[in-house]
Coordinates of N, CA and C in Angstrom, one line a residue:
S1 N 146.1 30.0 114.4 CA 146.8 30.9 113.5 C 148.2 30.4 113.2
G2 N 148.8 29.7 114.2 CA 150.2 29.2 114.0 C 151.1 30.1 114.8
A3 N 150.6 31.2 115.4 CA 151.5 32.1 116.2 C 151.5 31.6 117.6
A4 N 152.6 31.9 118.4 CA 152.7 31.5 119.8 C 152.9 32.8 120.6
Y5 N 152.1 32.9 121.7 CA 152.2 34.1 122.5 C 152.8 33.7 123.9
A6 N 154.0 34.3 124.2 CA 154.6 34.0 125.5 C 154.2 35.1 126.4
A7 N 153.2 34.8 127.2 CA 152.5 35.8 128.1 C 153.5 36.4 129.1
C8 N 154.3 35.6 129.7 CA 155.2 36.1 130.7 C 156.2 37.1 130.2
H9 N 156.4 37.1 128.9 CA 157.4 38.0 128.2 C 156.6 39.0 127.3
D10 N 155.3 38.9 127.3 CA 154.4 39.7 126.4 C 155.0 39.8 125.0
T11 N 155.3 38.6 124.5 CA 156.0 38.5 123.2 C 155.3 37.5 122.3
L12 N 155.0 38.0 121.1 CA 154.3 37.2 120.1 C 155.4 36.6 119.1
L13 N 155.3 35.3 118.9 CA 156.3 34.6 118.0 C 155.6 34.1 116.8
I14 N 156.2 34.4 115.6 CA 155.7 34.1 114.3 C 156.8 33.5 113.5
A15 N 156.5 32.4 112.8 CA 157.6 31.7 112.0 C 157.2 31.7 110.5
D16 N 158.2 31.9 109.7 CA 158.1 31.6 108.2 C 156.9 32.3 107.6
L17 N 156.9 33.6 107.6 CA 155.9 34.4 106.9 C 156.0 34.3 105.4
H18 N 157.2 34.2 104.9 CA 157.5 34.1 103.4 C 156.8 35.1 102.6
F19 N 156.9 36.4 103.1 CA 156.4 37.5 102.3 C 157.0 37.5 100.9
G20 N 156.3 37.7 99.8 CA 156.8 37.8 98.5 C 157.0 36.5 97.8
K21 N 156.5 35.4 98.4 CA 156.7 34.1 97.7 C 156.0 34.0 96.4
G22 N 154.8 34.5 96.3 CA 154.0 34.4 95.1 C 154.7 35.2 94.0
H23 N 155.3 36.4 94.3 CA 156.1 37.1 93.3 C 157.3 36.4 92.8
A24 N 158.0 35.7 93.8 CA 159.2 35.0 93.4 C 158.9 33.8 92.5
L25 N 157.7 33.1 92.8 CA 157.3 32.0 91.9 C 156.9 32.5 90.6
A26 N 156.2 33.6 90.5 CA 155.8 34.2 89.2 C 157.1 34.5 88.3
A27 N 158.1 35.0 89.0 CA 159.3 35.4 88.3 C 160.0 34.1 87.7
R28 N 159.7 32.9 88.2 CA 160.2 31.7 87.7 C 159.2 31.0 86.8
G29 N 158.1 31.6 86.4 CA 157.1 31.1 85.5 C 156.0 30.3 86.2
V30 N 156.0 30.3 87.5 CA 154.9 29.6 88.2 C 153.8 30.6 88.6
F31 N 152.7 30.6 87.9 CA 151.8 31.7 88.0 C 150.7 31.3 89.0
L32 N 150.6 32.1 90.1 CA 149.5 31.9 91.1 C 148.9 33.2 91.4
P33 N 147.7 33.3 91.9 CA 147.1 34.5 92.3 C 148.0 35.3 93.2
P34 N 148.3 36.6 92.9 CA 149.3 37.3 93.7 C 148.8 37.9 95.0
Y35 N 148.1 37.1 95.8 CA 147.5 37.6 97.0 C 148.0 37.0 98.3
D36 N 149.1 36.2 98.2 CA 149.6 35.6 99.4 C 150.1 36.5 100.4
T37 N 150.9 37.5 100.0 CA 151.4 38.5 101.0 C 150.3 39.3 101.6
A38 N 149.4 39.7 100.8 CA 148.2 40.5 101.4 C 147.5 39.7 102.4
D39 N 147.2 38.4 102.1 CA 146.5 37.5 103.0 C 147.3 37.3 104.3
T40 N 148.6 37.1 104.2 CA 149.5 36.8 105.3 C 149.5 38.1 106.2
I41 N 149.6 39.3 105.7 CA 149.6 40.5 106.5 C 148.3 40.7 107.2
A42 N 147.2 40.4 106.5 CA 145.9 40.5 107.1 C 145.7 39.6 108.3
R43 N 146.2 38.3 108.2 CA 146.1 37.4 109.3 C 147.0 37.8 110.4
L44 N 148.2 38.3 110.0 CA 149.1 38.8 111.0 C 148.5 40.0 111.8
A45 N 147.8 40.9 111.1 CA 147.2 42.0 111.8 C 146.1 41.5 112.8
D46 N 145.4 40.5 112.4 CA 144.4 39.9 113.3 C 145.0 39.3 114.6
V47 N 146.1 38.6 114.4 CA 146.7 38.1 115.6 C 147.3 39.1 116.5
I48 N 147.9 40.2 115.9 CA 148.4 41.3 116.7 C 147.3 42.0 117.5
A49 N 146.2 42.2 116.8 CA 145.0 42.8 117.5 C 144.5 42.0 118.6
R50 N 144.6 40.7 118.5 CA 144.1 39.8 119.5 C 144.9 39.8 120.8
Y51 N 146.2 39.8 120.6 CA 147.1 39.7 121.8 C 147.7 41.0 122.2
A52 N 147.8 42.0 121.4 CA 148.3 43.3 121.7 C 149.7 43.2 122.4
P53 N 150.7 42.5 121.8 CA 151.9 42.3 122.5 C 152.8 43.5 122.5
S54 N 153.7 43.6 123.4 CA 154.7 44.7 123.4 C 155.9 44.4 122.5
R55 N 156.0 43.1 122.1 CA 157.1 42.7 121.2 C 156.7 41.6 120.3
I56 N 157.2 41.7 119.1 CA 157.0 40.6 118.1 C 158.3 40.1 117.6
V57 N 158.5 38.8 117.6 CA 159.7 38.2 117.1 C 159.4 37.3 115.9
C58 N 159.9 37.6 114.8 CA 159.7 36.8 113.6 C 160.9 35.8 113.4
L59 N 160.6 34.5 113.4 CA 161.7 33.5 113.6 C 162.3 33.1 112.3
G60 N 162.5 34.1 111.4 CA 163.3 33.8 110.2 C 162.4 33.4 109.0
D61 N 162.9 33.5 107.8 CA 162.2 33.3 106.5 C 160.9 34.2 106.5
S62 N 161.0 35.4 107.0 CA 159.9 36.3 107.0 C 159.7 36.8 105.5
F63 N 160.7 36.8 104.8 CA 160.7 37.1 103.3 C 161.2 35.9 102.5
H64 N 160.6 35.7 101.4 CA 160.9 34.5 100.6 C 162.4 34.6 100.1
N65 N 162.9 35.7 99.8 CA 164.3 35.9 99.5 C 164.7 37.3 100.0
D66 N 166.0 37.5 99.8 CA 166.6 38.7 100.5 C 166.2 40.0 99.9
N67 N 165.6 40.0 98.6 CA 165.1 41.3 98.1 C 163.6 41.4 98.1
S68 N 162.9 40.5 98.8 CA 161.4 40.5 98.8 C 160.9 41.8 99.5
A69 N 161.6 42.2 100.6 CA 161.2 43.4 101.3 C 161.2 44.6 100.4
A70 N 162.2 44.8 99.5 CA 162.3 45.9 98.6 C 161.3 45.8 97.5
L71 N 160.8 44.6 97.2 CA 159.8 44.5 96.2 C 158.3 44.5 96.6
L72 N 158.1 44.7 97.9 CA 156.7 44.8 98.4 C 156.0 45.9 97.7
P73 N 154.8 45.6 97.3 CA 153.9 46.7 96.7 C 153.8 47.8 97.8
P74 N 153.7 49.1 97.3 CA 153.7 50.2 98.3 C 152.6 50.1 99.3
A75 N 151.4 49.7 98.9 CA 150.2 49.6 99.9 C 150.5 48.5 100.9
L76 N 151.1 47.4 100.5 CA 151.4 46.3 101.5 C 152.6 46.7 102.4
R77 N 153.5 47.4 101.8 CA 154.6 47.9 102.7 C 154.1 48.9 103.7
L78 N 153.3 49.8 103.4 CA 152.7 50.7 104.3 C 151.9 50.0 105.4
R79 N 151.2 49.0 105.0 CA 150.4 48.2 106.0 C 151.3 47.5 107.0
L80 N 152.4 46.9 106.5 CA 153.3 46.2 107.3 C 154.1 47.2 108.2
E81 N 154.5 48.3 107.7 CA 155.1 49.3 108.5 C 154.2 49.8 109.6
G82 N 152.9 49.9 109.3 CA 151.9 50.3 110.3 C 151.9 49.3 111.5
L83 N 151.9 48.0 111.1 CA 152.0 47.0 112.2 C 153.2 47.1 113.0
M84 N 154.3 47.3 112.3 CA 155.6 47.4 113.0 C 155.7 48.6 114.0
D85 N 154.9 49.6 113.7 CA 154.8 50.8 114.6 C 154.1 50.5 115.9
I86 N 153.4 49.4 116.0 CA 152.6 49.1 117.2 C 153.4 48.7 118.3
C87 N 154.5 48.0 118.1 CA 155.3 47.4 119.1 C 156.8 47.2 118.7
H88 N 157.6 46.7 119.6 CA 159.0 46.5 119.3 C 159.0 45.2 118.4
W89 N 159.8 45.3 117.3 CA 159.7 44.3 116.2 C 161.1 43.7 116.0
V90 N 161.3 42.4 116.0 CA 162.6 41.8 115.9 C 162.5 40.8 114.7
W91 N 163.4 40.9 113.8 CA 163.6 40.0 112.7 C 164.7 39.0 113.0
L92 N 164.5 37.7 113.0 CA 165.6 36.8 113.1 C 166.0 36.4 111.6
S93 N 167.2 36.2 111.4 CA 167.7 35.8 110.1 C 167.3 34.4 109.8
G94 N 166.9 34.2 108.5 CA 166.5 32.9 108.1 C 167.4 32.4 106.9
N95 N 167.2 31.2 106.4 CA 168.0 30.7 105.3 C 167.6 31.4 104.0
H96 N 166.3 31.8 103.9 CA 165.9 32.5 102.7 C 166.2 34.0 102.8
D97 N 166.3 34.5 104.0 CA 166.4 36.0 104.1 C 167.4 36.3 105.2
P98 N 168.7 36.1 105.0 CA 169.7 36.4 106.0 C 169.7 37.9 106.5
H99 N 169.2 38.8 105.6 CA 169.1 40.2 106.0 C 167.6 40.6 106.1
S100 N 166.9 39.7 106.7 CA 165.4 39.9 106.8 C 165.0 41.3 107.2
G101 N 164.1 41.9 106.5 CA 163.5 43.2 106.9 C 164.4 44.4 106.6
A102 N 165.4 44.2 105.8 CA 166.3 45.3 105.5 C 165.5 46.4 104.9
G103 N 165.7 47.6 105.4 CA 165.0 48.8 104.9 C 163.7 49.0 105.5
L104 N 163.2 48.1 106.3 CA 161.9 48.2 107.0 C 162.0 48.7 108.4
G105 N 163.1 48.7 109.0 CA 163.2 49.0 110.4 C 163.1 47.7 111.3
G106 N 163.0 47.9 112.5 CA 163.0 46.8 113.5 C 164.4 46.3 113.8
E107 N 164.6 45.4 114.7 CA 165.9 44.9 115.1 C 166.2 43.6 114.3
Q108 N 167.4 43.5 113.9 CA 167.8 42.3 113.1 C 168.9 41.5 113.9
V109 N 168.6 40.2 114.2 CA 169.5 39.4 115.0 C 169.5 38.0 114.3
D110 N 170.6 37.2 114.6 CA 170.6 35.8 114.2 C 169.8 34.9 115.1
Q111 N 169.9 35.1 116.4 CA 169.2 34.4 117.4 C 169.1 35.3 118.7
M112 N 168.3 34.9 119.6 CA 168.1 35.7 120.8 C 167.5 34.9 121.9
P113 N 167.8 35.3 123.2 CA 167.2 34.6 124.3 C 165.8 35.1 124.6
L114 N 164.9 34.2 125.1 CA 163.6 34.6 125.7 C 163.6 33.9 127.0
G115 N 164.0 34.5 128.1 CA 164.2 33.9 129.3 C 165.3 32.9 129.2
S116 N 165.1 31.6 129.5 CA 166.1 30.5 129.4 C 166.0 29.8 128.1
V117 N 165.2 30.3 127.2 CA 165.0 29.6 125.9 C 165.7 30.4 124.8
T118 N 166.3 29.7 123.8 CA 166.9 30.4 122.7 C 165.9 30.4 121.5
L119 N 165.7 31.6 120.9 CA 164.9 31.7 119.7 C 165.8 31.7 118.5
R120 N 165.6 30.9 117.6 CA 166.4 30.8 116.3 C 165.5 30.3 115.2
H121 N 166.1 30.4 114.0 CA 165.3 30.0 112.8 C 165.3 28.5 112.7
E122 N 166.5 27.9 112.6 CA 166.6 26.4 112.3 C 166.8 25.7 113.7
P123 N 166.0 24.7 113.9 CA 166.1 24.0 115.2 C 167.4 23.1 115.2
R124 N 167.9 22.9 116.4 CA 169.1 22.1 116.6 C 168.7 20.9 117.6
F125 N 168.1 19.9 117.0 CA 167.6 18.8 117.8 C 168.7 18.0 118.6
E126 N 169.9 18.1 118.0 CA 171.0 17.4 118.7 C 171.5 18.1 120.0
D127 N 171.1 19.4 120.1 CA 171.4 20.2 121.2 C 170.4 20.1 122.3
G128 N 170.8 19.8 123.5 CA 169.8 19.6 124.6 C 169.2 20.8 125.2
A129 N 169.7 22.0 124.8 CA 169.3 23.3 125.4 C 167.9 23.6 124.8
P130 N 167.0 24.2 125.7 CA 165.7 24.6 125.2 C 165.7 25.6 124.1
E131 N 164.8 25.5 123.1 CA 164.8 26.4 122.0 C 163.4 26.5 121.4
I132 N 163.1 27.6 120.7 CA 161.9 27.7 119.9 C 162.4 28.1 118.5
A133 N 161.9 27.5 117.5 CA 162.4 27.7 116.1 C 161.3 27.5 115.1
G134 N 161.6 27.7 113.9 CA 160.7 27.6 112.8 C 161.3 26.7 111.7
H135 N 161.4 27.2 110.5 CA 162.1 26.6 109.4 C 161.5 25.3 108.8
L136 N 161.1 24.4 109.6 CA 160.7 23.1 109.1 C 159.2 23.0 108.6
H137 N 158.4 24.0 108.9 CA 157.0 24.0 108.5 C 156.2 22.7 108.9
P138 N 156.2 22.4 110.2 CA 155.7 21.1 110.7 C 154.2 20.9 110.4
C139 N 153.9 19.7 110.1 CA 152.5 19.3 110.0 C 152.4 17.9 110.6
A140 N 151.2 17.4 110.9 CA 151.0 16.1 111.4 C 149.8 15.4 110.8
R141 N 149.8 14.1 110.7 CA 148.7 13.3 110.1 C 148.3 12.3 111.1
I142 N 147.0 12.2 111.3 CA 146.3 11.1 112.1 C 145.1 10.6 111.4
V143 N 144.7 9.5 111.8 CA 143.4 8.9 111.4 C 142.4 9.0 112.5
Q144 N 141.3 9.7 112.3 CA 140.3 9.9 113.3 C 138.9 9.5 112.7
R145 N 138.3 8.5 113.4 CA 137.0 8.0 113.0 C 137.0 7.6 111.5
G146 N 138.1 6.9 111.1 CA 138.2 6.4 109.7 C 138.6 7.5 108.7
R147 N 138.8 8.7 109.1 CA 139.2 9.8 108.2 C 140.7 10.2 108.4
S148 N 141.4 10.4 107.3 CA 142.8 10.9 107.4 C 142.8 12.4 107.6
L149 N 143.4 12.9 108.6 CA 143.5 14.3 108.8 C 145.0 14.8 108.8
R150 N 145.3 15.7 108.0 CA 146.7 16.3 107.9 C 146.6 17.8 108.1
R151 N 147.2 18.3 109.2 CA 147.1 19.7 109.5 C 148.5 20.3 109.9
R152 N 148.6 21.6 109.8 CA 149.8 22.2 110.3 C 149.8 22.0 111.8
C153 N 151.0 22.1 112.4 CA 151.0 21.8 113.9 C 152.2 22.5 114.5
F154 N 152.2 22.7 115.8 CA 153.3 23.0 116.6 C 154.0 21.6 117.0
A155 N 155.2 21.4 116.8 CA 155.9 20.2 117.1 C 156.7 20.5 118.4
A156 N 156.2 19.9 119.5 CA 156.7 20.2 120.9 C 157.3 18.9 121.5
S157 N 158.5 19.0 122.0 CA 159.1 18.0 122.9 C 159.5 18.6 124.2
A158 N 160.3 17.9 125.0 CA 160.7 18.4 126.3 C 161.5 19.7 126.2
Q159 N 162.3 19.8 125.1 CA 163.3 20.9 125.0 C 163.1 21.7 123.8
H160 N 162.2 21.3 122.9 CA 162.1 22.0 121.6 C 160.7 22.3 121.2
L161 N 160.5 23.4 120.6 CA 159.2 23.8 120.1 C 159.4 24.4 118.7
V162 N 158.8 23.7 117.7 CA 158.9 24.2 116.3 C 157.6 24.7 115.9
L163 N 157.5 26.0 115.5 CA 156.3 26.6 115.1 C 155.9 26.3 113.6
P164 N 154.6 26.2 113.3 CA 154.2 26.0 112.0 C 154.4 27.2 111.1
A165 N 154.6 27.1 109.9 CA 154.7 28.2 109.0 C 153.4 29.1 109.0
F166 N 153.6 30.4 109.0 CA 152.4 31.3 109.1 C 152.0 31.7 107.7
G167 N 153.0 31.8 106.7 CA 152.7 32.3 105.4 C 151.6 31.6 104.6
A168 N 150.9 32.3 103.8 CA 149.8 31.7 103.0 C 150.2 30.7 102.0
L169 N 151.4 30.8 101.4 CA 151.8 29.9 100.3 C 152.8 28.9 100.8
T170 N 153.0 28.7 102.1 CA 154.0 27.8 102.6 C 153.5 26.4 102.6
G171 N 154.4 25.4 102.2 CA 154.1 24.0 102.3 C 154.3 23.5 103.7
S172 N 154.3 22.2 103.9 CA 154.5 21.7 105.3 C 155.2 20.3 105.2
L173 N 155.9 20.0 106.3 CA 156.6 18.7 106.3 C 156.2 17.9 107.5
N174 N 155.9 16.7 107.2 CA 155.4 15.8 108.3 C 156.4 15.6 109.4
V175 N 156.0 15.7 110.7 CA 156.9 15.6 111.8 C 157.6 14.2 111.9
R176 N 157.1 13.2 111.2 CA 157.8 11.9 111.1 C 159.0 11.9 110.2
D177 N 159.2 13.0 109.5 CA 160.3 13.1 108.5 C 161.6 13.1 109.4
V178 N 162.7 12.6 108.7 CA 164.0 12.5 109.4 C 164.5 13.9 109.8
A179 N 164.0 15.0 109.1 CA 164.5 16.3 109.5 C 164.2 16.7 110.9
F180 N 163.2 16.0 111.5 CA 162.8 16.3 112.9 C 163.5 15.5 113.9
G181 N 164.6 14.8 113.5 CA 165.4 14.0 114.4 C 164.6 12.9 115.0
G182 N 164.7 12.7 116.3 CA 164.0 11.6 116.9 C 162.7 12.1 117.6
F183 N 162.1 13.1 117.0 CA 160.9 13.7 117.6 C 159.8 12.7 118.0
V184 N 159.4 11.9 117.1 CA 158.3 11.0 117.3 C 158.7 9.8 118.3
S185 N 160.0 9.6 118.5 CA 160.4 8.5 119.4 C 160.4 8.9 120.9
S186 N 160.2 10.2 121.1 CA 160.2 10.6 122.5 C 158.8 10.6 123.1
P187 N 158.5 9.9 124.2 CA 157.2 9.9 124.8 C 156.7 11.3 125.2
A188 N 157.6 12.2 125.4 CA 157.1 13.6 125.8 C 156.7 14.4 124.6
S189 N 156.9 14.0 123.4 CA 156.6 14.7 122.2 C 155.1 14.8 121.9
R190 N 154.7 16.0 121.5 CA 153.3 16.2 121.1 C 153.2 17.0 119.8
A191 N 152.2 16.7 119.0 CA 151.9 17.6 117.9 C 150.6 18.3 118.2
F192 N 150.7 19.6 118.3 CA 149.5 20.5 118.6 C 149.0 20.9 117.2
M193 N 148.0 20.1 116.8 CA 147.4 20.3 115.4 C 146.4 21.4 115.4
L194 N 146.5 22.3 114.3 CA 145.7 23.4 114.2 C 144.4 23.0 113.6
G195 N 143.3 23.1 114.4 CA 141.9 22.9 113.8 C 141.3 24.2 113.4
R196 N 140.1 24.1 113.0 CA 139.4 25.3 112.6 C 139.2 26.3 113.7
D197 N 138.8 25.8 114.9 CA 138.5 26.6 116.0 C 139.3 26.3 117.3
A198 N 140.2 25.3 117.2 CA 140.9 24.9 118.4 C 142.2 24.3 118.0
V199 N 143.1 24.1 119.0 CA 144.4 23.4 118.8 C 144.3 22.1 119.5
H200 N 144.6 21.0 118.9 CA 144.5 19.6 119.4 C 145.8 19.0 119.7
A201 N 146.0 18.6 121.0 CA 147.3 17.9 121.4 C 147.2 16.4 121.0
I202 N 148.2 16.0 120.2 CA 148.2 14.6 119.7 C 149.5 13.9 120.2
A203 N 149.4 12.8 120.9 CA 150.6 12.1 121.4 C 151.4 11.6 120.2
A204 N 152.7 11.4 120.4 CA 153.6 11.0 119.3 C 153.2 9.7 118.7
H205 N 152.8 8.7 119.5 CA 152.5 7.4 119.0 C 151.3 7.3 118.1
R206 N 150.5 8.4 118.0 CA 149.4 8.4 117.1 C 149.7 9.1 115.8
L207 N 150.9 9.6 115.6 CA 151.2 10.4 114.4 C 151.7 9.4 113.3
L208 N 151.2 9.7 112.1 CA 151.4 8.8 111.0 C 152.2 9.5 109.9
P209 N 152.9 8.7 109.1 CA 153.6 9.3 107.9 C 152.6 9.6 106.9
D210 N 153.0 10.4 105.9 CA 152.1 10.8 104.8 C 151.9 9.6 103.9

């Protein structure tokens, strides 16, 4: 799914939902079927039902822009509010939505601790402190049995974990991009690629550029 469950904290982590992206693109003349937010909420509901967490932390860019929450269709707003009633809900500020979730309730913070780990939207690879972040929409590419495979992934190193984007209309950025710092140069780095039914750990030396 792209979500991460921290069992010892009973906390579900979700990155880059980008609710309202289809509506925002349509307003700029890019017409796509307006179902991305409904699909994202449906998949989010499935993940919540699977783990039944006591807390959910959305790691920023939950909304595609700062007014997307106000523009949610009433039926989708009610469904999202129903999910928020299930557990404690935390919105982290993102670059697209510095006031994420305004008017929807839940807790709003810039970053927060999870044990000894900092949760934030944008990763700080130059900082040696452990963190979990989103923002970069990581994906990885490998060649397997002569076939090129490109999938969303968790980008994990000794001190950093970057979650894949959860939203239906989000793009992705190869982990070999310079935005990921020296990720692929570290022997400890792994890309946990999302398959249809499983997550596959791939060593950094196997990861290819696009």
